[in-house]
XYZ file of C-alpha atoms in Angstrom:
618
model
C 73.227 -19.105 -26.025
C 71.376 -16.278 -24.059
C 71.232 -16.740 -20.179
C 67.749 -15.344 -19.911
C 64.467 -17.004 -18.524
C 61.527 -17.060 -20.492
C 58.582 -18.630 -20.435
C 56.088 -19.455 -23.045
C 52.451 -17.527 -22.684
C 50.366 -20.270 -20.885
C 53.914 -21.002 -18.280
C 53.989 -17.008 -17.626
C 50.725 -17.164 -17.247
C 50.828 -19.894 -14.215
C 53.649 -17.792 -12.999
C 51.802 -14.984 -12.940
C 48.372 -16.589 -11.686
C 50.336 -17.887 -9.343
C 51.793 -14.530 -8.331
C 48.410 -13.323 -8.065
C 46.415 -15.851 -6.257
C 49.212 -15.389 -2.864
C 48.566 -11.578 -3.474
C 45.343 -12.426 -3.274
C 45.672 -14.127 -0.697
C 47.556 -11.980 1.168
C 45.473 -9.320 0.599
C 42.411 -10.971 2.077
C 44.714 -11.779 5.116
C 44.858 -7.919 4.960
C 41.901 -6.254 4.375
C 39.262 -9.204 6.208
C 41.163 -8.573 9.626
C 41.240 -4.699 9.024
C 37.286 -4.599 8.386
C 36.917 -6.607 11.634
C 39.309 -3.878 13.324
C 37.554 -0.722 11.917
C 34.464 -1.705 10.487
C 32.342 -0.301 7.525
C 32.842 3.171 8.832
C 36.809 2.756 8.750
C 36.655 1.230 5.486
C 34.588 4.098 4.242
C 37.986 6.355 4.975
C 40.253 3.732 3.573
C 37.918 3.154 0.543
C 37.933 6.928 -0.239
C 41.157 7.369 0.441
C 42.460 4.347 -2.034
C 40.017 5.504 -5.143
C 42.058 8.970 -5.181
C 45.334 7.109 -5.324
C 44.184 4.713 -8.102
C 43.859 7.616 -10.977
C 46.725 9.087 -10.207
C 48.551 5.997 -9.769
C 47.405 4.949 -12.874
C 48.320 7.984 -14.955
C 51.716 8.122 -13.698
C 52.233 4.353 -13.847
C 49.660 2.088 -15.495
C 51.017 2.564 -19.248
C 54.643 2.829 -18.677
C 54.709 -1.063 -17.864
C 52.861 -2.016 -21.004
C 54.715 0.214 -23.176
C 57.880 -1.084 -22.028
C 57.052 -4.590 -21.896
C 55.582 -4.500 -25.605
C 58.672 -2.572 -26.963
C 61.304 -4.755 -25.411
C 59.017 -7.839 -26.827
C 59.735 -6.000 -30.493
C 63.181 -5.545 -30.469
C 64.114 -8.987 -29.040
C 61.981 -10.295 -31.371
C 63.944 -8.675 -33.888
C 67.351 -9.377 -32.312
C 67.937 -5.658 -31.501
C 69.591 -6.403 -27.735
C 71.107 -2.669 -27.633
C 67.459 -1.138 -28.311
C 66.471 -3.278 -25.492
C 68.786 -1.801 -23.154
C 68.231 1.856 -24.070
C 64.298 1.566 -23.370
C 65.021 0.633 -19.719
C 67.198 3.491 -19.218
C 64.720 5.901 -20.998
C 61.838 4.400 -19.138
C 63.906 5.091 -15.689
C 64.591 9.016 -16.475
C 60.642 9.154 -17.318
C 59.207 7.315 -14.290
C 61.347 8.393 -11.508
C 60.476 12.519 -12.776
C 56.107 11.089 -13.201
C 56.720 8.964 -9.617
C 57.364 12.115 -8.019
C 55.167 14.581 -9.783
C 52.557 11.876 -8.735
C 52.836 11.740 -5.221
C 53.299 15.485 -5.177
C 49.379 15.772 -7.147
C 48.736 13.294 -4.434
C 49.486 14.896 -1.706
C 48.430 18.464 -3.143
C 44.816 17.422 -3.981
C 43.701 14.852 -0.965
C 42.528 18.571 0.534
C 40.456 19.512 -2.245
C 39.018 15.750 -2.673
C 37.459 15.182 1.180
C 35.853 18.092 0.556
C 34.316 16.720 -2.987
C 33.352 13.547 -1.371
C 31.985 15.020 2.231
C 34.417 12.455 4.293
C 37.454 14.793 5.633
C 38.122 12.166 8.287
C 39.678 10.103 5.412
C 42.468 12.830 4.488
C 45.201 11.309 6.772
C 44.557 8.116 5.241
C 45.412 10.040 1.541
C 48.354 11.728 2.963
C 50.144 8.813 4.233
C 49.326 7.017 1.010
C 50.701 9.841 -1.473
C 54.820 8.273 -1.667
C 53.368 5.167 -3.007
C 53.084 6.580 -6.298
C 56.813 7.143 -6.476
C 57.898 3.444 -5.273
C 55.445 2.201 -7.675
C 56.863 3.974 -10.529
C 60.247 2.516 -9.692
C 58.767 -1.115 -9.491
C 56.987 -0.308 -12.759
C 60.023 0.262 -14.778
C 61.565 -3.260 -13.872
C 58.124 -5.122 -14.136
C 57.619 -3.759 -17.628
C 61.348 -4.460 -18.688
C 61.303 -8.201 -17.163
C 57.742 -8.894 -19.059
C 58.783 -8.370 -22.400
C 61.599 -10.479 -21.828
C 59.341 -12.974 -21.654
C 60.257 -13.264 -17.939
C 57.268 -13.222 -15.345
C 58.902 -14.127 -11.758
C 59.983 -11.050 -11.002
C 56.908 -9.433 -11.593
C 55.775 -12.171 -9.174
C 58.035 -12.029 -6.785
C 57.641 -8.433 -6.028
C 53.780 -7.954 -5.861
C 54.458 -10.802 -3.004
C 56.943 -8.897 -1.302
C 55.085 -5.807 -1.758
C 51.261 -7.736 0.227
C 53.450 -9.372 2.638
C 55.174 -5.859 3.440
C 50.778 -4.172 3.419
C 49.592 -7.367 5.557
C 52.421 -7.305 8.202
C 52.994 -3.820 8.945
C 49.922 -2.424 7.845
C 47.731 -4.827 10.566
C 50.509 -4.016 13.102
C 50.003 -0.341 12.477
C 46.498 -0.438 12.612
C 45.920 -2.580 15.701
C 49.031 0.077 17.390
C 46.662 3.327 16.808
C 43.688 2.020 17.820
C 45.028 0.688 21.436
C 46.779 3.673 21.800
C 43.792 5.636 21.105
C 41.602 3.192 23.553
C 43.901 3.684 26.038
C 44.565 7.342 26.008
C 40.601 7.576 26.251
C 40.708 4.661 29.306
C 43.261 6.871 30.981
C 41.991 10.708 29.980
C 38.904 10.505 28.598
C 40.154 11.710 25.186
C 41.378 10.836 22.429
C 43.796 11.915 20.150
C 43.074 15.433 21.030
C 39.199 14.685 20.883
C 36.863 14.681 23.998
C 33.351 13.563 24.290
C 29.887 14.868 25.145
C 26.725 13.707 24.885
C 23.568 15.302 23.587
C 20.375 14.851 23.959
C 18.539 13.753 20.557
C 14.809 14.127 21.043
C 14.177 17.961 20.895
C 16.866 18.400 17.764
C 16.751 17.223 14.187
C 19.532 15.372 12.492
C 20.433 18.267 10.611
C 20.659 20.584 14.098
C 22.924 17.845 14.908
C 25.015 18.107 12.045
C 25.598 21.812 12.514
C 26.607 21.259 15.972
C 29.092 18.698 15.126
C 30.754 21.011 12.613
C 31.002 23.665 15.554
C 32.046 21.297 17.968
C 35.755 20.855 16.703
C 37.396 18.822 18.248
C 34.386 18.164 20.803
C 32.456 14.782 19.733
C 28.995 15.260 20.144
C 27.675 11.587 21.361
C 23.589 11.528 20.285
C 21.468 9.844 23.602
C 18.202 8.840 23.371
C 15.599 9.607 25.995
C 15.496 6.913 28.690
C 18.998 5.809 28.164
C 20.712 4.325 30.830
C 24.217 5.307 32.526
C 25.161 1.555 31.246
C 23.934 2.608 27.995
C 25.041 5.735 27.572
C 28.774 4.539 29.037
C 28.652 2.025 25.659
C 27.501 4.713 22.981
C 30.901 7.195 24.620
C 32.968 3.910 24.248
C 31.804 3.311 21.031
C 32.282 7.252 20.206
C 35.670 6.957 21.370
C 36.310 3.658 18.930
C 35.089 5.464 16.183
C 37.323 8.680 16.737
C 40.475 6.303 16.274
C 39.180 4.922 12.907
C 40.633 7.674 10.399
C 43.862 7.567 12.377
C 44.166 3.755 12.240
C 43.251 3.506 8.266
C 45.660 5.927 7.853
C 47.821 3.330 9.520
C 47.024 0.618 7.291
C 47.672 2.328 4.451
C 50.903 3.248 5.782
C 51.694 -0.646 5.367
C 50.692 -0.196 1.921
C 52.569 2.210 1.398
C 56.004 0.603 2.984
C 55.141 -2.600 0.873
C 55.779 -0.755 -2.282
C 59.032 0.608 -0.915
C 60.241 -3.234 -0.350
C 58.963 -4.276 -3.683
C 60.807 -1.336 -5.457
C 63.770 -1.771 -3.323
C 63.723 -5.554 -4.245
C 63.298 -5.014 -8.275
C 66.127 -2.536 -8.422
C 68.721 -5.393 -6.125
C 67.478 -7.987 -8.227
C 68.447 -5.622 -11.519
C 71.522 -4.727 -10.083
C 72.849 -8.149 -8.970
C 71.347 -10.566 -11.197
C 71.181 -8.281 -14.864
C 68.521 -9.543 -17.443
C 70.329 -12.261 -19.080
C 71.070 -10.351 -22.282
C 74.547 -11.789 -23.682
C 78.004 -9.814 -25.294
C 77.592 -11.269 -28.135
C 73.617 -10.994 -28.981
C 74.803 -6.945 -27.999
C 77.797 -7.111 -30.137
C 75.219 -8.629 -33.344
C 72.606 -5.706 -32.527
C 72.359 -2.653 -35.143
C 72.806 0.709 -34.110
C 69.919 1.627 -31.299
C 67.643 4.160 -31.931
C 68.115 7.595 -30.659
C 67.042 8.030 -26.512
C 64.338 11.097 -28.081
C 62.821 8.577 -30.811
C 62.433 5.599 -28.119
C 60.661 8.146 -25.688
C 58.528 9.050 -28.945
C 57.031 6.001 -29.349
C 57.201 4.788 -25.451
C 54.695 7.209 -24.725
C 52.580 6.948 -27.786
C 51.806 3.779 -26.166
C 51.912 4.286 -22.578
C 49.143 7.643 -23.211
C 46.659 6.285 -24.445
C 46.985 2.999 -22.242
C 47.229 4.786 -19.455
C 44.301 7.045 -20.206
C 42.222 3.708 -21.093
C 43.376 2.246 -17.997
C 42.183 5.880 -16.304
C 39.247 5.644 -17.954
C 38.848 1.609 -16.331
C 39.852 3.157 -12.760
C 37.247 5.517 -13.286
C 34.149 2.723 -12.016
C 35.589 3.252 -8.723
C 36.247 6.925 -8.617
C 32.757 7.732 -9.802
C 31.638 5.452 -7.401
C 33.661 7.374 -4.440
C 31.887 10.568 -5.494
C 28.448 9.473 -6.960
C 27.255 7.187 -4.347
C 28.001 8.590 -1.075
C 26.820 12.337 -2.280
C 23.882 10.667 -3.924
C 23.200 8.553 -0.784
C 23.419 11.895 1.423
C 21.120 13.492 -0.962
C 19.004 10.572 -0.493
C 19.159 11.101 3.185
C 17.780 14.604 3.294
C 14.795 14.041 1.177
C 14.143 10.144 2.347
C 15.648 9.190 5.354
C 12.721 7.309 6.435
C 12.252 4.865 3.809
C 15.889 4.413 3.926
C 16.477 3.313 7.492
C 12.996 1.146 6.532
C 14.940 -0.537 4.059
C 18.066 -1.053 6.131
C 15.970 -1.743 9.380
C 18.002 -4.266 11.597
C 21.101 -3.503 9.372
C 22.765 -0.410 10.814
C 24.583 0.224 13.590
C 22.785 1.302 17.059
C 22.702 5.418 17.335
C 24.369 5.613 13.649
C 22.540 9.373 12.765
C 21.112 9.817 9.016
C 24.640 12.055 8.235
C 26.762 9.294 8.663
C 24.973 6.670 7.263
C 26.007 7.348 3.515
C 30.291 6.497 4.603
C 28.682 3.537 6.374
C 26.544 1.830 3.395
C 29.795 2.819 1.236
C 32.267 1.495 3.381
C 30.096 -2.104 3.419
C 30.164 -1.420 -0.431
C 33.616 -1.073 -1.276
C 35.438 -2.742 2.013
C 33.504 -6.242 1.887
C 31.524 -6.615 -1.724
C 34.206 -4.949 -3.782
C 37.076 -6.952 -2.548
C 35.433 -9.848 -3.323
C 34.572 -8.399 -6.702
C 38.136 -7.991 -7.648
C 39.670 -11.052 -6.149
C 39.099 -12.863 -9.596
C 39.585 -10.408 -12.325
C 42.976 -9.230 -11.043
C 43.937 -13.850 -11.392
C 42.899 -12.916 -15.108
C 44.854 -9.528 -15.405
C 47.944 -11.901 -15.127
C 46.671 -13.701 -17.987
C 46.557 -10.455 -19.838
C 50.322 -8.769 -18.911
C 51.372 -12.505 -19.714
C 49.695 -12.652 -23.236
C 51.256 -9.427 -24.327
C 54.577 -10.438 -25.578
C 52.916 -13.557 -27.207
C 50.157 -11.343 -28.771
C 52.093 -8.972 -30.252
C 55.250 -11.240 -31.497
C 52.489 -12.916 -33.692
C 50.801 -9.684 -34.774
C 54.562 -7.908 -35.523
C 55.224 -11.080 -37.574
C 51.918 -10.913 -39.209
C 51.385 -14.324 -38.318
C 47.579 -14.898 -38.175
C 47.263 -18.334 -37.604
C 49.019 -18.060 -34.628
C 47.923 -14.372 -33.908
C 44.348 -16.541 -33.615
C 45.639 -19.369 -31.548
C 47.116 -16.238 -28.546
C 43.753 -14.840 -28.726
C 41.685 -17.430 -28.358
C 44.203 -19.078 -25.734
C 43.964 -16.364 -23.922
C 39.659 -15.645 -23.892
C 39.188 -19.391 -23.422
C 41.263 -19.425 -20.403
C 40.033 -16.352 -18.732
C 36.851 -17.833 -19.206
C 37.510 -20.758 -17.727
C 38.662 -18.942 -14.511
C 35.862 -15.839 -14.546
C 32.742 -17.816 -15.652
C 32.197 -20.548 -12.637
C 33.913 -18.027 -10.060
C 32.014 -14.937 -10.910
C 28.608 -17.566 -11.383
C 29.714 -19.312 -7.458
C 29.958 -15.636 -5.974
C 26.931 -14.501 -7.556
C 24.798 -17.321 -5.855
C 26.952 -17.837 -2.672
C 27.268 -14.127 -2.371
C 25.645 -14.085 1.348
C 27.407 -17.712 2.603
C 30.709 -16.482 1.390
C 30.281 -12.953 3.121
C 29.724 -14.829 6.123
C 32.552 -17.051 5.560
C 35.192 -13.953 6.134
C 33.149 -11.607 7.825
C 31.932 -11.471 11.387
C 29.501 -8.335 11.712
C 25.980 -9.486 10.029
C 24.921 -5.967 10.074
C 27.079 -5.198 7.268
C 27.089 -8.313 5.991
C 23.154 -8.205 4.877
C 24.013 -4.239 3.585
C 26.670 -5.824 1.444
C 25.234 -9.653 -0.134
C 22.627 -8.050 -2.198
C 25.575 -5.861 -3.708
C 28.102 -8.970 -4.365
C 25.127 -10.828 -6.167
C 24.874 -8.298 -8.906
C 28.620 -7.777 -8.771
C 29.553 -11.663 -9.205
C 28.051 -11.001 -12.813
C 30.183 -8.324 -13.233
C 32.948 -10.675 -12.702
C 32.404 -12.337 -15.433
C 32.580 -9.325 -18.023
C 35.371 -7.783 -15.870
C 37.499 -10.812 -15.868
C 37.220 -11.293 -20.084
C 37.778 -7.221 -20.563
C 40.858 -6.615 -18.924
C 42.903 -9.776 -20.837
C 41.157 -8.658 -24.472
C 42.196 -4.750 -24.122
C 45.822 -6.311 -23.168
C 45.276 -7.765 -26.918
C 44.277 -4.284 -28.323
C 46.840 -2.801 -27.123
C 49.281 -5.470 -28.580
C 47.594 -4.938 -32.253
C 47.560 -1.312 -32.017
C 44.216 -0.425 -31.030
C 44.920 1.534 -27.162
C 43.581 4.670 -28.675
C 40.464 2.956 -29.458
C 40.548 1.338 -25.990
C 40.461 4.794 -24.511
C 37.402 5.727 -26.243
C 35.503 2.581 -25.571
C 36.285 3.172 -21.713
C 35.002 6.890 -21.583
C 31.704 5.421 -23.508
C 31.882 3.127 -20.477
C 32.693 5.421 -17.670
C 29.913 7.494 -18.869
C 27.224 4.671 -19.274
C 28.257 4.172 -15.637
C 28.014 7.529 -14.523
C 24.296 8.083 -16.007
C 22.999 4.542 -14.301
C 24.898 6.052 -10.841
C 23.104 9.653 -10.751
C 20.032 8.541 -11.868
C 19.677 4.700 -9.473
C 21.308 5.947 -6.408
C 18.951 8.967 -6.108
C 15.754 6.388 -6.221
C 15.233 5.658 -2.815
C 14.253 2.081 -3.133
C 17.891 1.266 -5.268
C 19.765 3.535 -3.489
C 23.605 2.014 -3.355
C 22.380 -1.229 -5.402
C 22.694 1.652 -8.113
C 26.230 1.377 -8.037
C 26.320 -2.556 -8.958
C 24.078 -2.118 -11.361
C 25.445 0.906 -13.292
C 28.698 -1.663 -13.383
C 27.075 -4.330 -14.833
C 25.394 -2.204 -17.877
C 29.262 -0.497 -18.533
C 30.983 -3.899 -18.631
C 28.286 -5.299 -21.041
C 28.625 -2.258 -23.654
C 32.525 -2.569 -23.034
C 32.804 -6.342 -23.887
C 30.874 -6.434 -26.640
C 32.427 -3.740 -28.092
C 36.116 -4.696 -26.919
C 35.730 -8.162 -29.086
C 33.729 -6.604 -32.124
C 36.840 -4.231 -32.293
C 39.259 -6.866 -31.985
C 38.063 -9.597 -34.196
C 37.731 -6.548 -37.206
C 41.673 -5.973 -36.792
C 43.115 -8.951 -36.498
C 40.360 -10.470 -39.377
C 40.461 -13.655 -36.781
C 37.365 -15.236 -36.574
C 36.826 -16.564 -33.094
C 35.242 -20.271 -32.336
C 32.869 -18.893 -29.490
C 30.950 -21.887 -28.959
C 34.479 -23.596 -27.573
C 35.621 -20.509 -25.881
C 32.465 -19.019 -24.579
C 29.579 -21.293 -24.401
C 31.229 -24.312 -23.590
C 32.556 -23.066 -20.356
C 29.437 -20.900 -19.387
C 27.226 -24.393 -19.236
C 30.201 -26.133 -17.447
C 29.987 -22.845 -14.798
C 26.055 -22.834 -14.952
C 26.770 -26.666 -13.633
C 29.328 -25.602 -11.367
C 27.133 -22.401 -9.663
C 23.845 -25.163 -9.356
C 26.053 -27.568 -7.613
C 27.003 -24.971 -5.143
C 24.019 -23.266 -4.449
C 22.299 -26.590 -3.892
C 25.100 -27.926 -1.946
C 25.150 -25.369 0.744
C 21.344 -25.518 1.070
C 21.625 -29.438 1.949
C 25.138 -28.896 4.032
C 23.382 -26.112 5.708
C 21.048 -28.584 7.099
C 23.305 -30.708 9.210
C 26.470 -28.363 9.324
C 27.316 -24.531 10.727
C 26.986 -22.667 8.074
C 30.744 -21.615 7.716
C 31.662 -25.422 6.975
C 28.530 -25.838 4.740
C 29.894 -23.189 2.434
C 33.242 -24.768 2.137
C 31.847 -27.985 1.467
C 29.196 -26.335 -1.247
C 32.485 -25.183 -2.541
C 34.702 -27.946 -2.923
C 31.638 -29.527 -4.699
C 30.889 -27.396 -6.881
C 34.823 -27.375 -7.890
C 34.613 -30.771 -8.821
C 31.572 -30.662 -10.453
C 32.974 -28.013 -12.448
C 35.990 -30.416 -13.833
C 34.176 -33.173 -14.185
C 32.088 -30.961 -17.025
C 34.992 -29.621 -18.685
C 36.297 -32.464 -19.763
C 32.635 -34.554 -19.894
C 31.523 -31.722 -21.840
C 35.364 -31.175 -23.976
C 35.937 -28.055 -23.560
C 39.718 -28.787 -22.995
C 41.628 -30.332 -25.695
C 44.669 -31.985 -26.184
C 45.692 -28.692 -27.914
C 44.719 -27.074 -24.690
C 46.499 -29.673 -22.059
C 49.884 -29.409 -24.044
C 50.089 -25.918 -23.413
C 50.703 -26.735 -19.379
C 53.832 -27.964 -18.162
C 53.955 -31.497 -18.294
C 51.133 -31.376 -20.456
C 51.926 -34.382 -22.117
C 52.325 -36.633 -19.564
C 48.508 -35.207 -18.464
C 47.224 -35.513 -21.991
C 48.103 -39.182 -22.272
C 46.614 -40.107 -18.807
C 43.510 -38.163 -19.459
C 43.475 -39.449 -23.429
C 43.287 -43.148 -21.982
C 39.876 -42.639 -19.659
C 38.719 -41.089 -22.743
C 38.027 -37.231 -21.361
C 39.612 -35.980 -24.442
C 40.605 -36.161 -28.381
């Protein structure tokens, strides 16, 4: 009997979910601390810095793991062990040669891209962040090996051990620079190399300023209006001198990024080593001649191209947001500064000049509403990588009944996780912010943002899982195309919003939302016409958007009555844990879950008969 662990699709799912939601975790433990340490301005830098790395971290890695994981699925299904073993050694040769070339193209073009983007303050932070590539590669070939065998812990395990290694050192790092960089300027007056002067701001236009900046080197001007005090003017230096340690201290959090993917690889490759993958001598010994290493690379990157370039193509939201919105906003700037710091009046920071305000509205953009943006559709990624082996087992055996049951398994559930989260942080968008963040400034410049981008969770959460089914039935190439349609839908709504003064960065948002609604309607159109599956989307779609509609209403209206009597950070918890139950309460007053449904969770029998006896379902 084989030694190795599997799960079924809804148990590597949990596994997975589970995975995902302490990475998530984690990575809020990260990233809210780091905005209070540097701010929007330092999560401008570590926002640019991070949307470089994600393309080419996704060509060199994204479709290796899926190729793997879906070829290993194949031949186990069809008992051909020694196949199974060869793809894991091809995959290693290939990754480890992309891994470096990767964080060589890194490293390479981070000097070409802060000139692109205007922000060269956030090329350390790219630097330090280039070796990642490499560790991820290695991690990548033992994720995508494990997966197809059905076998989702150690995928699990290691994106743990990879946010523990980002939150711990990454914070310590951080916190390190920016004392040292406080204290050299307590002791010296400098720091870093940098010194300080101020300038006087009434007789010289932003612009003026700009130029002198550039000519300044490593001389920060410090702008002071007329009739500042010495009390004053002692707080705008300080806060000069805080500011000149930002790019050196993101670069320090990334530097725990980077260090976490060294512990995750160096914990996949010890696990490999010590533990093996379960495979038996005698399912090797019953195995038919493996194919040849050259035909195995053949088809392991007719898979992995195209599924990396659709996963490019995915990535590319952010990177044309990197580049569209903070050039746009600067363009914005010079023709309509004054109806922009109208709009944002009482919402940036005190002596903030008109060139620095584009980082600043981008760094509230992707450090505060973003993150919350992706919390939930990376939970339903895991659903995805987890339906893969189920998916295409089915579609390999030409089995459509239960080709049907995976898909819709796997929609239905997503569903039930995107819909009444991305619904809860569209109308607690503002309550929420304040939950985790402390600076209202930024706050206000990022709510109106998470609002339209809760929506977007929605579509984002159901799109990731369903092009995880194209690519199981064959369809990545068609995936690729449908994301460049996409990309470009996005870039259009981008240049043309963000240069309107009165959208400005709410462009961005916006331009996501109309990309994701071409790209799920044409993502299921394509899938139901290959598979010839006719999906039940009243019990997998509409179902669950009335129970979220319930669930949203129930939390809006709870924190407006908690807000009443309570602080508003408890109000907001309470509005939550409301609306939560609400939310279950519908599900199974309004059936969505069936017994079908329930017996697909562990110990999902013992549930179904306690919930089949209050009568919640059939």
């Amino acid at each position: 009997m084989s030694a190795r662990t599997k799960q079924n699709f809804v148990h590597g799912s949990i596994i997975l979910i589970a995975g995902a939601i302490l990475v998530k975790v984690i990575g809020a433990l990260f990233k809210i601390p780091l905005d209070h340490l540097i701010g929007s301005t330092g999560m401008g830098y570590f926002g640019s810095a991070y949307n470089l790395f994600v393309p080419i971290q996704t060509i060199a890695v994204a479709g290796f793991p899926v190729a793997i994981s879906r070829m290993v699925a194949e031949n186990v299904a069809r008992g051909r062990f020694r196949d199974v073993r060869r793809i894991q050694k091809v995959a290693a040769r290939v990754l480890i040669i992309t891994g470096l070339l990767g964080s060589l193209l890194m490293f390479a073009g981070s000097f070409l891209f802060v000139r692109v983007i205007d922000n060269p303050n956030s090329l350390y932070s790219l630097l330090v962040m280039s070796p990642s590539i490499f560790f991820l590669c290695v991690m990548s070939i033992q994720r995508g090996y494990y997966q197809g065998l059905s076998n989702m812990k150690p995928t699990a395990i290691s994106q743990i051990i990879e946010a523990m290694g980002k939150l711990v050192l990454g914070l310590i790092c951080a916190n390190l620079i920016i004392n040292m960089g406080m204290g050299q300027f307590q002791q010296s007056g400098q720091v870093f190399g940098h010194t300080f002067e101020t300038v006087a701001t009434s007789s010289m236009s932003d612009e003026e300023l700009k130029t002198l900046e550039e000519q300044a080197g490593k001389v920060i001007l410090v702008p002071i209006e007329d009739g500042a005090t010495e009390e004053e003017i002692n707080q705008l230096v300080e806060q000069a001198a805080h500011n000149a340690c930002l790019p050196y201290a993101s670069a320090g959090a990334i530097g725990g990024v980077m260090l976490g993917t060294v512990f995750g690889a160096v914990y996949l490759t010890l696990r490999r080593r010590i533990r093996g993958d379960g495979i038996t001598k005698a399912e090797l010994a019953a195995s038919p001649e493996p194919m040849s290493n050259k035909a195995l690379l053949r088809t392991m990157m007719a898979i992995a191209i195209p599924v990396a370039l659709g996963a490019l193509a995915n990535n590319l939201s952010s990177l044309i947001d990197t580049i569209t919105v903070q050039s746009g906003l600067s363009d914005v700037m010079q023709s309509s500064s004054d109806t922009i710091r109208q709009l944002y009046e009482g919402r940036l920071p005190d002596g903030i000049i008109n060139s620095q305000i584009p980082n600043y509205l981008y760094g509230s953009y992707s450090g505060k509403a973003i993150t919350m943006f992706n919390l939930i559709p990376t939970l339903t990624t895991s659903v995805g990588v987890s339906a893969l082996p189920a998916v295409t087992a089915a579609w390999t055996l030409r089995d459509r009944k239960a080709t049907k049951k995976s898909i819709e398994a796997v929609i239905k559930i997503t569903g039930l996780i995107g819909i009444p989260a991305g619904l809860g942080i569209s109308v607690l968008a503002g309550p929420i912010m304040g939950l985790l963040y402390g600076n209202p400034k930024e706050i206000a410049v990022a709510t109106p943002l998470l609002t339209i981008l809760g929506i977007c969770v929605i579509l984002l959460s159901l799109i990731t899982p369903i092009n995880s089914m194209l690519q199981a039935v064959g369809k990545a190439s068609t995936i690729v195309k449908l994301m460049l349609v996409s990309a470009a839908i996005k870039l259009v709504f981008n240049m043309v919003l963000i240069h309107i003064p009165a959208v400005n960065i709410v462009g961005a948002p916006i331009g996501t939302f109309a990309s994701y609604l071409f790209l799920i309607v044409a993502d299921l159109y394509i899938l139901c016409k290959t598979t010839k599956v006719k999906l039940n989307f009243t019990r997998i779609f509409v179902k669950p958007m009335i129970s979220g509609l319930f669930c949203a209403a129930a939390g809006f209206s709870m924190n407006g009555l908690l807000g009443l009597v309570l602080p508003d950070k408890i109000a907001v918890l309470g509005a939550i844990a409301v609306a939560a139950v609400v939310y279950v309460v519908s599900l199974f007053l309004l059936r969505v879950m069936s017994r079908e449904d329930i017996l697909l969770l562990p110990k999902g029998e013992k549930i179904a008969r306690l919930l089949e006896k209050r009568g919640w379902i059939r």
